[in-house]
Amino acid sequence: MELGNNFQAYKPAFKKDTGLDANANMALYISYFNARASDNAMQLTAQIYQIIDRSDGQHVRDMQAINKAIRELHELIKTKK
């Protein structure tokens, strides 16, 4: 697994959500970035736990969908570098 530096990834969303420039408000952007990254990790973890708890076979299809989404997100982050 290759981890990239996606610190720049949320700058457009920060501008849209706050109306502020991330570079001019770096301390606020860092807090925003940390909150978004933490929220994404929490949501992914919650989905994984839900999949593990299922016993109806749907979990395999869900895990495949999550893997696909992770790959697509990774590609999106690579293109924003």
XYZ file of N, CA and C in Angstrom:
243
model
N 0.843 -1.172 0.000
C 0.000 0.000 0.000
C 0.890 1.238 0.000
N 0.627 2.110 -0.924
C 1.396 3.344 -1.005
C 0.554 4.482 -0.436
N 1.111 5.180 0.524
C 0.411 6.321 1.101
C 1.005 7.595 0.531
N 0.153 8.468 0.086
C 0.624 9.727 -0.473
C 0.302 10.879 0.458
N 0.899 11.996 0.171
C 0.624 13.209 0.919
C -0.584 13.874 0.286
N -1.721 13.774 0.924
C -2.937 14.350 0.360
C -3.365 15.606 1.108
N -2.401 16.309 1.673
C -2.685 17.524 2.433
C -3.386 18.572 1.577
N -3.086 18.599 0.291
C -3.684 19.582 -0.613
C -5.100 19.197 -1.036
N -5.492 17.968 -0.816
C -6.726 17.429 -1.387
C -7.989 18.166 -0.952
N -8.022 18.686 0.261
C -9.247 19.301 0.773
C -9.297 20.816 0.593
N -8.285 21.395 -0.032
C -8.281 22.857 -0.181
C -9.490 23.381 -0.956
N -9.884 22.754 -2.063
C -11.085 23.254 -2.751
C -12.348 23.153 -1.883
N -12.479 22.069 -1.135
C -13.640 21.907 -0.259
C -13.609 22.933 0.872
N -12.420 23.218 1.385
C -12.276 24.226 2.435
C -12.756 25.583 1.932
N -12.340 25.939 0.724
C -12.756 27.216 0.127
C -14.275 27.249 -0.047
N -14.834 26.150 -0.542
C -16.281 26.082 -0.761
C -17.053 26.129 0.562
N -16.581 25.395 1.560
C -17.287 25.307 2.837
C -17.176 26.577 3.677
N -16.020 27.246 3.612
C -15.784 28.385 4.503
C -15.723 29.723 3.783
N -15.442 29.694 2.485
C -15.240 30.940 1.749
C -13.868 31.538 1.983
N -13.008 30.823 2.693
C -11.673 31.319 3.029
C -10.610 30.643 2.184
N -9.498 31.329 2.003
C -8.349 30.765 1.304
C -7.540 29.929 2.296
N -7.251 28.697 1.937
C -6.531 27.795 2.846
C -5.131 28.301 3.154
N -4.433 28.834 2.156
C -3.063 29.301 2.385
C -3.022 30.513 3.316
N -4.026 31.361 3.241
C -4.072 32.548 4.099
C -4.589 32.226 5.501
N -5.200 31.076 5.661
C -5.771 30.657 6.949
C -5.289 29.247 7.281
N -3.972 29.059 7.275
C -3.390 27.722 7.373
C -3.752 27.007 8.676
N -3.744 27.704 9.797
C -4.081 27.042 11.068
C -5.503 26.491 11.022
N -6.414 27.268 10.473
C -7.796 26.816 10.350
C -7.901 25.663 9.351
N -7.147 25.755 8.253
C -7.172 24.680 7.259
C -6.633 23.380 7.850
N -5.587 23.459 8.654
C -5.029 22.249 9.275
C -6.085 21.588 10.163
N -6.812 22.376 10.924
C -7.891 21.823 11.753
C -8.972 21.195 10.886
N -9.327 21.875 9.808
C -10.337 21.374 8.871
C -9.872 20.059 8.249
N -8.623 20.031 7.793
C -8.065 18.828 7.178
C -8.085 17.662 8.166
N -7.633 17.908 9.387
C -7.608 16.844 10.396
C -9.007 16.323 10.694
N -9.977 17.220 10.763
C -11.353 16.792 11.022
C -11.887 15.949 9.872
N -11.629 16.368 8.641
C -12.118 15.611 7.479
C -11.436 14.246 7.398
N -10.121 14.212 7.597
C -9.392 12.944 7.532
C -9.861 12.001 8.641
N -10.060 12.531 9.827
C -10.536 11.717 10.946
C -11.941 11.185 10.682
N -12.805 12.028 10.140
C -14.171 11.611 9.825
C -14.170 10.503 8.775
N -13.342 10.647 7.746
C -13.261 9.612 6.711
C -12.795 8.286 7.296
N -11.786 8.333 8.159
C -11.278 7.108 8.781
C -12.344 6.463 9.665
N -13.076 7.278 10.413
C -14.119 6.751 11.286
C -15.235 6.093 10.473
N -15.647 6.733 9.384
C -16.704 6.167 8.551
C -16.263 4.846 7.923
N -15.033 4.789 7.447
C -14.522 3.557 6.849
C -14.466 2.441 7.887
N -13.988 2.756 9.083
C -13.923 1.765 10.152
C -15.321 1.259 10.515
N -16.281 2.158 10.604
C -17.654 1.758 10.927
C -18.224 0.840 9.849
N -17.949 1.140 8.594
C -18.431 0.278 7.511
C -17.794 -1.100 7.580
N -16.520 -1.148 7.884
C -15.830 -2.437 7.991
C -16.440 -3.266 9.121
N -16.696 -2.653 10.273
C -17.319 -3.377 11.382
C -18.705 -3.881 11.014
N -19.478 -3.079 10.299
C -20.805 -3.519 9.880
C -20.707 -4.722 8.949
N -19.744 -4.707 8.063
C -19.569 -5.817 7.125
C -19.163 -7.088 7.866
N -18.264 -6.953 8.815
C -17.810 -8.115 9.575
C -18.968 -8.733 10.354
N -19.863 -7.902 10.866
C -20.990 -8.394 11.668
C -22.061 -9.101 10.845
N -22.088 -8.921 9.564
C -23.120 -9.552 8.730
C -22.812 -11.030 8.532
N -23.848 -11.806 8.422
C -23.642 -13.238 8.202
C -24.431 -13.739 6.999
N -24.942 -12.836 6.173
C -25.818 -13.236 5.075
C -25.115 -13.352 3.719
N -23.799 -13.227 3.686
C -23.078 -13.308 2.416
C -22.967 -11.977 1.705
N -23.775 -11.027 2.092
C -23.718 -9.696 1.490
C -22.374 -9.032 1.782
N -21.732 -9.439 2.882
C -20.479 -8.803 3.277
C -19.394 -8.930 2.213
N -19.384 -10.017 1.470
C -18.371 -10.195 0.424
C -18.563 -9.145 -0.666
N -19.789 -8.954 -1.099
C -20.066 -7.938 -2.127
C -19.782 -6.537 -1.597
N -20.122 -6.302 -0.335
C -19.851 -4.994 0.253
C -18.351 -4.734 0.351
N -17.595 -5.746 0.753
C -16.148 -5.589 0.867
C -15.537 -5.304 -0.499
N -16.039 -5.966 -1.528
C -15.560 -5.691 -2.878
C -15.870 -4.254 -3.272
N -17.036 -3.761 -2.918
C -17.405 -2.375 -3.231
C -16.519 -1.392 -2.475
N -16.208 -1.700 -1.221
C -15.329 -0.828 -0.442
C -13.929 -0.829 -1.031
N -13.429 -2.005 -1.406
C -12.104 -2.073 -2.024
C -12.058 -1.254 -3.301
N -13.109 -1.341 -4.104
C -13.174 -0.555 -5.338
C -13.174 0.938 -5.023
N -13.959 1.345 -4.021
C -14.025 2.761 -3.644
C -12.678 3.259 -3.137
N -11.971 2.434 -2.375
C -10.651 2.814 -1.873
C -9.680 2.988 -3.031
N -9.711 2.070 -3.993
C -8.827 2.197 -5.164
C -9.141 3.468 -5.946
N -10.428 3.766 -6.133
C -10.814 4.975 -6.868
C -10.391 6.233 -6.113
N -10.535 6.229 -4.791
C -10.108 7.365 -3.990
C -8.601 7.551 -4.084
N -7.872 6.454 -4.046
C -6.415 6.520 -4.171
C -6.021 7.133 -5.512
N -6.679 6.729 -6.576
C -6.396 7.289 -7.902
C -6.737 8.775 -7.952
N -7.840 9.170 -7.340
C -8.237 10.573 -7.310
C -7.198 11.409 -6.573
N -6.726 10.905 -5.453
C -5.715 11.624 -4.676
C -4.430 11.749 -5.480
N -4.041 10.688 -6.196
C -2.825 10.746 -7.011
C -2.938 11.806 -8.092
N -4.118 11.999 -8.659
C -4.272 12.981 -9.729
C -4.286 14.405 -9.199
N -4.549 14.596 -7.905
C -4.582 15.941 -7.332
C -3.207 16.410 -6.888
N -2.199 15.560 -6.970
C -0.843 15.942 -6.539
C -0.235 16.917 -7.500
